CSV table of C-alpha atoms in Angstrom, one decimal:
chain,number,residue,atom,x,y,z
A,1,MET,CA,43.1,89.1,83.5
A,2,THR,CA,46.4,90.2,85.1
A,3,ARG,CA,47.4,93.7,86.1
A,4,LEU,CA,51.1,94.0,85.4
A,5,ARG,CA,53.2,96.6,87.1
A,6,GLY,CA,56.3,98.2,85.8
A,7,ARG,CA,58.7,101.1,86.4
A,8,GLY,CA,60.6,103.1,83.9
A,9,TYR,CA,62.8,106.2,83.9
A,10,ALA,CA,64.1,108.8,81.4
A,11,ALA,CA,66.6,111.6,81.8
A,12,VAL,CA,66.8,114.8,79.7
A,13,ASN,CA,68.9,117.9,79.4
A,14,TYR,CA,67.4,121.0,77.9
A,15,PRO,CA,69.0,124.2,76.6
A,16,THR,CA,68.1,127.7,77.7
A,17,GLY,CA,67.8,130.2,74.9
A,18,MET,CA,69.0,130.0,71.3
A,19,ASN,CA,71.8,131.2,69.1
A,20,LEU,CA,69.8,133.7,67.1
A,21,GLY,CA,71.9,136.8,66.5
A,22,GLY,CA,72.4,137.2,70.2
A,23,ASP,CA,68.8,136.3,71.2
A,24,PRO,CA,68.3,139.6,73.0
A,25,SER,CA,65.5,140.9,75.3
A,26,GLN,CA,65.1,144.4,76.6
A,27,ALA,CA,63.5,145.9,79.7
A,28,LEU,CA,62.6,149.4,80.8
A,29,ILE,CA,61.8,150.5,84.4
A,30,HIS,CA,60.6,153.8,85.9
A,31,ALA,CA,59.2,154.9,89.2
A,32,THR,CA,55.8,156.7,89.4
A,33,THR,CA,55.2,159.5,91.8
A,34,THR,CA,53.9,157.0,94.4
A,35,GLY,CA,57.0,154.9,94.4
A,36,THR,CA,55.7,152.1,92.2
A,37,PHE,CA,58.3,150.8,89.8
A,38,VAL,CA,56.8,150.0,86.4
A,39,ILE,CA,58.6,147.4,84.3
A,40,ALA,CA,57.8,147.7,80.6
A,41,LEU,CA,58.3,144.6,78.5
A,42,SER,CA,57.2,143.1,75.2
A,43,SER,CA,57.7,139.6,76.6
A,44,VAL,CA,54.6,137.5,76.9
A,45,ASP,CA,53.5,135.6,80.0
A,46,LEU,CA,51.9,132.5,78.6
A,47,GLY,CA,50.8,131.3,82.0
A,48,GLN,CA,54.3,130.2,83.1
A,49,GLY,CA,54.6,133.0,85.7
A,50,LEU,CA,57.0,135.3,83.9
A,51,LYS,CA,55.4,138.5,85.3
A,52,THR,CA,55.8,137.2,88.9
A,53,VAL,CA,59.4,136.1,88.4
A,54,VAL,CA,60.6,139.3,86.8
A,55,ALA,CA,58.8,141.3,89.5
A,56,GLN,CA,60.8,139.3,92.1
A,57,CYS,CA,64.0,140.0,90.2
A,58,ALA,CA,63.3,143.7,90.2
A,59,ALA,CA,62.2,143.9,93.8
A,60,GLU,CA,65.3,142.0,94.9
A,61,THR,CA,67.6,144.2,92.9
A,62,LEU,CA,65.9,147.5,94.0
A,63,GLY,CA,65.8,146.3,97.6
A,64,LEU,CA,62.0,147.1,97.8
A,65,PRO,CA,58.9,145.1,98.5
A,66,ILE,CA,57.4,143.2,95.6
A,67,GLU,CA,54.2,145.2,96.1
A,68,ASN,CA,56.2,148.2,94.8
A,69,VAL,CA,56.7,146.5,91.4
A,70,LEU,CA,54.2,146.5,88.5
A,71,VAL,CA,54.9,144.6,85.3
A,72,ASP,CA,53.4,145.9,82.1
A,73,THR,CA,53.9,143.5,79.2
A,74,ALA,CA,52.1,145.9,76.8
A,75,ASP,CA,52.7,144.8,73.2
A,76,THR,CA,55.3,144.7,70.5
A,77,ASP,CA,54.3,148.2,69.2
A,78,THR,CA,54.8,150.0,72.5
A,79,GLY,CA,57.2,147.9,74.5
A,80,PRO,CA,61.0,147.4,74.3
A,81,HIS,CA,62.2,144.6,72.0
A,82,CYS,CA,62.0,140.9,72.9
A,83,MET,CA,62.8,138.0,70.7
A,84,GLY,CA,59.8,136.1,72.1
A,85,THR,CA,58.5,133.5,74.6
A,86,PHE,CA,60.1,130.4,73.3
A,87,ALA,CA,63.2,128.2,73.8
A,88,SER,CA,62.7,128.3,77.6
A,89,ARG,CA,64.3,131.7,77.5
A,90,GLY,CA,61.9,133.9,79.3
A,91,THR,CA,63.2,133.8,82.9
A,92,HIS,CA,66.8,133.8,81.8
A,93,ARG,CA,66.8,136.5,79.1
A,94,VAL,CA,64.1,138.8,80.5
A,95,GLY,CA,65.1,138.3,84.1
A,96,ASN,CA,68.7,139.4,83.3
A,97,ALA,CA,67.4,142.4,81.4
A,98,VAL,CA,65.2,143.4,84.3
A,99,ILE,CA,68.0,143.1,86.8
A,100,MET,CA,70.2,145.4,84.6
A,101,ALA,CA,67.4,147.9,84.3
A,102,ALA,CA,66.6,147.8,88.1
A,103,THR,CA,70.3,148.1,88.9
A,104,GLU,CA,70.5,151.4,86.9
A,105,ALA,CA,67.3,152.6,88.5
A,106,ARG,CA,68.6,151.7,92.0
A,107,ALA,CA,71.7,153.9,91.5
A,108,ILE,CA,69.5,156.9,90.6
A,109,MET,CA,67.2,156.1,93.5
A,110,LEU,CA,70.1,156.2,96.0
A,111,ASP,CA,71.4,159.4,94.4
A,112,VAL,CA,68.1,161.2,94.9
A,113,ALA,CA,67.9,159.8,98.5
A,114,ALA,CA,71.3,161.1,99.2
A,115,GLU,CA,70.3,164.6,98.1
A,116,GLU,CA,67.1,164.4,100.3
A,117,LEU,CA,68.9,163.1,103.3
A,118,GLU,CA,72.1,165.2,102.7
A,119,VAL,CA,74.4,162.2,102.9
A,120,ASP,CA,76.6,160.3,100.6
A,121,ALA,CA,74.9,157.7,98.4
A,122,ALA,CA,77.5,155.1,99.3
A,123,ASP,CA,76.3,155.3,102.9
A,124,LEU,CA,72.7,154.3,102.0
A,125,GLU,CA,71.1,150.8,102.0
A,126,THR,CA,67.7,149.2,101.5
A,127,ASP,CA,66.3,146.3,103.5
A,128,GLY,CA,63.2,145.3,101.6
A,129,THR,CA,60.7,147.2,103.8
A,130,GLY,CA,60.3,150.2,101.4
A,131,TYR,CA,62.7,152.5,103.2
A,132,ILE,CA,66.1,153.8,102.1
A,133,LYS,CA,68.2,154.1,105.2
A,134,VAL,CA,71.6,155.5,106.3
A,135,LYS,CA,73.8,152.6,107.4
A,136,GLY,CA,74.0,152.3,111.1
A,137,ALA,CA,71.7,155.3,111.8
A,138,GLU,CA,68.0,156.0,112.2
A,139,LEU,CA,67.8,158.5,109.3
A,140,LYS,CA,65.7,157.1,106.5
A,141,ILE,CA,63.1,158.0,103.8
A,142,HIS,CA,60.3,155.9,102.4
A,143,ILE,CA,60.2,155.2,98.7
A,144,THR,CA,56.9,157.0,98.3
A,145,ASP,CA,58.2,160.2,99.8
A,146,LEU,CA,61.4,159.8,97.8
A,147,ALA,CA,59.6,159.3,94.5
A,148,LEU,CA,57.5,162.5,95.2
A,149,ALA,CA,60.7,164.4,95.9
A,150,ALA,CA,62.4,163.1,92.8
A,151,HIS,CA,59.5,164.4,90.6
A,152,PHE,CA,58.5,167.6,92.3
A,153,THR,CA,61.7,168.8,94.1
A,154,HIS,CA,64.6,167.5,92.1
A,155,GLY,CA,63.0,167.1,88.7
A,156,ARG,CA,64.5,163.7,88.2
A,157,THR,CA,63.2,160.4,86.8
A,158,ILE,CA,64.1,157.3,88.7
A,159,SER,CA,64.5,154.9,85.7
A,160,GLY,CA,66.7,152.3,84.1
A,161,ARG,CA,67.3,150.4,80.9
A,162,GLY,CA,68.4,146.8,80.4
A,163,VAL,CA,69.1,144.5,77.5
A,164,PHE,CA,70.5,141.0,77.9
A,165,MET,CA,72.2,139.6,74.8
A,166,LYS,CA,74.2,136.4,74.4
A,167,GLU,CA,76.9,137.0,71.8
A,168,LYS,CA,76.2,134.9,68.7
A,169,SER,CA,78.4,131.9,68.5
A,170,GLU,CA,79.8,131.1,65.0
A,171,VAL,CA,80.4,127.6,63.9
A,172,VAL,CA,84.0,126.4,63.7
A,173,PRO,CA,84.1,125.0,60.2
A,174,GLU,CA,86.8,122.4,60.9
A,175,THR,CA,85.0,120.9,63.9
A,176,GLY,CA,81.4,122.1,63.9
A,177,GLU,CA,82.0,123.4,67.4
A,178,MET,CA,79.7,126.2,68.7
A,179,ASN,CA,77.9,127.4,71.8
A,180,PRO,CA,74.2,127.2,70.9
A,181,ASP,CA,72.7,128.2,74.3
A,182,SER,CA,73.4,129.9,77.6
A,183,CYS,CA,73.1,127.0,80.0
A,184,GLN,CA,71.3,123.7,80.2
A,185,ALA,CA,68.9,122.3,82.8
A,186,HIS,CA,68.7,118.6,83.6
A,187,ALA,CA,65.9,116.3,84.8
A,188,CYS,CA,64.9,112.7,85.4
A,189,THR,CA,61.4,111.3,85.7
A,190,VAL,CA,60.5,107.9,87.0
A,191,ALA,CA,57.0,106.5,86.2
A,192,GLU,CA,55.2,103.6,87.8
A,193,VAL,CA,52.4,102.1,85.6
A,194,GLU,CA,49.9,99.3,85.7
A,195,VAL,CA,49.0,97.5,82.4
A,196,ASP,CA,45.9,95.4,82.0
A,197,ASP,CA,47.0,92.5,79.8
A,198,GLU,CA,43.4,91.7,78.7
A,199,THR,CA,42.5,95.2,77.6
A,200,GLY,CA,45.8,96.9,77.0
A,201,VAL,CA,44.8,99.8,79.2
A,202,VAL,CA,47.7,101.6,80.8
A,203,GLU,CA,47.3,103.5,84.1
A,204,VAL,CA,50.1,105.7,85.5
A,205,LEU,CA,50.1,105.2,89.2
A,206,ARG,CA,53.0,107.5,90.4
A,207,MET,CA,55.5,109.9,88.9
A,208,TYR,CA,58.7,111.0,90.5
A,209,SER,CA,60.4,114.1,89.0
A,210,VAL,CA,63.8,115.6,89.9
A,211,TYR,CA,64.8,118.8,88.1
A,212,GLU,CA,68.1,120.7,88.3
A,213,VAL,CA,66.9,124.2,87.5
A,214,GLY,CA,69.9,126.4,88.4
A,215,ARG,CA,68.1,128.5,91.0
A,216,ALA,CA,64.4,128.2,91.7
A,217,LEU,CA,63.4,131.9,91.9
A,218,ASN,CA,59.9,130.9,92.9
A,219,PRO,CA,60.0,127.3,94.2
A,220,ALA,CA,56.2,126.9,94.3
A,221,MET,CA,55.8,128.0,90.7
A,222,ALA,CA,58.7,125.9,89.6
A,223,THR,CA,57.1,122.9,91.2
A,224,GLN,CA,53.8,123.7,89.5
A,225,GLN,CA,55.7,123.9,86.2
A,226,VAL,CA,57.2,120.5,86.7
A,227,GLU,CA,53.9,118.9,87.7
A,228,GLY,CA,51.9,120.6,85.0
A,229,GLY,CA,54.5,119.5,82.5
A,230,ALA,CA,54.2,115.9,83.8
A,231,TRP,CA,50.5,116.1,83.1
A,232,MET,CA,51.2,117.3,79.5
A,233,GLY,CA,53.7,114.4,79.1
A,234,LEU,CA,51.2,111.9,80.3
A,235,SER,CA,48.6,113.4,78.0
A,236,HIS,CA,50.9,113.1,75.0
A,237,ALA,CA,51.9,109.6,76.0
A,238,LEU,CA,48.5,108.0,76.5
A,239,PHE,CA,45.8,110.3,75.2
A,240,GLU,CA,46.4,113.1,72.7
A,241,THR,CA,46.3,112.6,68.9
A,242,THR,CA,45.0,114.4,65.9
A,243,GLU,CA,45.1,111.3,63.8
A,244,PRO,CA,42.7,108.3,64.1
A,245,TYR,CA,44.0,105.0,65.3
A,246,TYR,CA,40.8,103.2,64.6
A,247,PRO,CA,40.0,101.6,61.2
A,248,ALA,CA,38.1,104.6,59.8
A,249,ARG,CA,38.8,108.4,59.9
A,250,ASP,CA,35.2,109.1,61.2
A,251,HIS,CA,36.2,107.4,64.4
A,252,GLY,CA,38.8,110.0,65.1
A,253,PRO,CA,38.3,113.3,66.9
A,254,VAL,CA,36.6,116.0,64.8
A,255,ASP,CA,36.9,119.0,67.3
A,256,PHE,CA,38.3,119.7,70.7
A,257,SER,CA,35.1,118.7,72.4
A,258,GLU,CA,36.1,115.1,71.4
A,259,TYR,CA,39.8,115.6,71.9
A,260,LEU,CA,41.1,113.3,74.6
A,261,MET,CA,43.2,114.6,77.5
A,262,PRO,CA,43.6,113.3,81.1
A,263,GLY,CA,40.9,114.2,83.6
A,264,PRO,CA,41.3,114.5,87.3
A,265,GLY,CA,40.9,110.7,87.7
A,266,ASP,CA,43.8,110.1,85.3
A,267,VAL,CA,46.4,112.2,87.1
A,268,PRO,CA,48.8,110.1,89.1
A,269,GLU,CA,50.4,110.7,92.4
A,270,GLN,CA,53.3,113.1,91.9
A,271,HIS,CA,56.5,113.6,93.8
A,272,SER,CA,58.7,116.5,92.7
A,273,VAL,CA,62.2,117.6,93.8
A,274,LEU,CA,64.1,120.7,92.7
A,275,LEU,CA,67.9,120.7,92.7
A,276,GLU,CA,69.7,124.0,92.6
A,277,ARG,CA,73.1,124.4,90.8
A,278,PRO,CA,73.2,128.1,89.9
A,279,ALA,CA,74.2,129.0,86.4
A,280,ASP,CA,76.8,131.7,86.0
A,281,THR,CA,74.8,133.4,83.3
A,282,GLY,CA,71.3,133.2,84.8
A,283,PRO,CA,69.4,135.8,86.8
A,284,PHE,CA,70.4,134.9,90.4
A,285,GLY,CA,71.5,131.6,88.9
A,286,ALA,CA,68.2,130.6,87.3
A,287,LYS,CA,67.9,128.4,84.2
A,288,GLY,CA,64.9,127.8,81.9
A,289,ILE,CA,62.7,124.8,82.6
A,290,GLY,CA,59.5,125.6,80.7
A,291,GLU,CA,59.5,123.1,77.8
A,292,MET,CA,61.5,120.3,79.2
A,293,THR,CA,59.0,119.4,81.8
A,294,ALA,CA,56.8,117.6,79.2
A,295,ASN,CA,59.7,115.7,77.7
A,296,ALA,CA,61.0,113.1,80.2
A,297,PRO,CA,57.6,111.7,81.3
A,298,ILE,CA,56.9,110.3,77.8
A,299,PRO,CA,59.8,107.9,77.5
A,300,ALA,CA,59.6,107.1,81.2
A,301,ILE,CA,56.0,105.9,80.7
A,302,ALA,CA,57.1,103.9,77.6
A,303,ASN,CA,59.9,102.3,79.5
A,304,ALA,CA,57.6,101.4,82.4
A,305,ILE,CA,55.2,99.7,79.9
A,306,PHE,CA,58.1,97.7,78.6
A,307,ASP,CA,59.1,96.8,82.1
A,308,ALA,CA,55.5,95.7,82.9
A,309,CYS,CA,54.6,93.6,79.9
A,310,GLY,CA,57.6,93.5,77.6
A,311,VAL,CA,55.9,95.6,74.9
A,312,ARG,CA,58.1,98.3,73.3
A,313,VAL,CA,55.6,101.0,72.1
A,314,GLU,CA,57.2,103.3,69.5
A,315,HIS,CA,54.3,105.5,68.5
A,316,MET,CA,52.3,108.0,70.5
A,317,PRO,CA,49.8,107.8,72.0
A,318,PHE,CA,50.3,104.4,73.7
A,319,THR,CA,46.7,103.4,73.2
A,320,PRO,CA,45.2,100.2,74.5
A,321,GLU,CA,45.0,98.9,71.0
A,322,ARG,CA,48.8,99.3,70.4
A,323,VAL,CA,49.7,97.8,73.8
A,324,LEU,CA,47.3,94.9,73.3
A,325,ARG,CA,48.6,94.2,69.8
A,326,GLY,CA,52.1,94.2,71.3
A,327,ILE,CA,51.1,91.7,74.0
A,328,ASP,CA,49.4,89.5,71.4
A,329,SER,CA,52.5,89.5,69.3
A,330,LEU,CA,54.6,88.4,72.3
A,331,ARG,CA,52.2,85.7,73.1
A,332,ALA,CA,52.2,84.5,69.5
A,333,ALA,CA,56.0,84.4,69.6
A,334,ASP,CA,55.9,82.4,72.8
A,335,ARG,CA,53.5,79.9,71.3
A,336,ARG,CA,55.7,79.5,68.2
A,337,ALA,CA,58.7,79.0,70.4
A,338,GLN,CA,57.0,76.4,72.5
A,339,HIS,CA,55.7,74.6,69.4
A,340,SER,CA,59.2,74.6,67.9
A,341,THR,CA,60.6,73.1,71.1
A,342,SER,CA,58.0,70.4,71.4
A,343,ALA,CA,58.4,69.5,67.8
């Protein structure tokens, strides 16, 4: 028995958003009497952290602490329109819409503050502490007091609306040219594997991931996205299947209690790096990275298996049976070549 080591890499670029009639998303924002800004969306957070990221976008735009922002994803009956959580579009489309809504709300917030403080709105600023202040002076008002004054003194609603839409790109008939997305993120994954040439078992030892994401609005969450996606790619490559690869169907999984996925002992050592090249169209330069994180690990593992033992696996999952059959085929070819030479 020999444990053969190999290294493989794969690169990918992935589009943000689609070319579906503009692919729009809308956002509404309003301040309560206590100074909490409520963002109303129909966009769904699938666990990728959309609510956190759009709260950051709103807080940054308003110039207020993130504790003053509440995200309400509601539902499609009561919320503003959103095309959906797909095509890695959430952060890009919804983030832009929220920034637009918060920009409108900020202008009203400063107008009301100007009335309260009896100054010009152009002389006001925010510093993220919750206060609206006069530039170069001690005069200021807290957002809670301002929101109360807006409602009960001035009879005004501090609110804003935003809709981000990429104009639909029509195909040029003569060339097929079009602009199908808003921007593209890029990535490369390197996988190091060990292949047991007696059993065909593949173990992924280490994975190195480098992702160019435009701007990492939340670096910790973006890294979790990359490493969670690497786990999914590993799972697709070596474990997951709904079809049997044994001789009979009754050997295959019948429900999710028997469905194979990597456990803690199967997760390799991971090293992840984020590169920032801001996109002109993205919220603070961000691109979408959601789906692409599971893509590059699969061919990287396949290439590493080839580097380790010379077997080019072409069907997922890369089961021990498939790898071992590939090794056996190579050995048989070597024997035939040796026999031909000796003859």
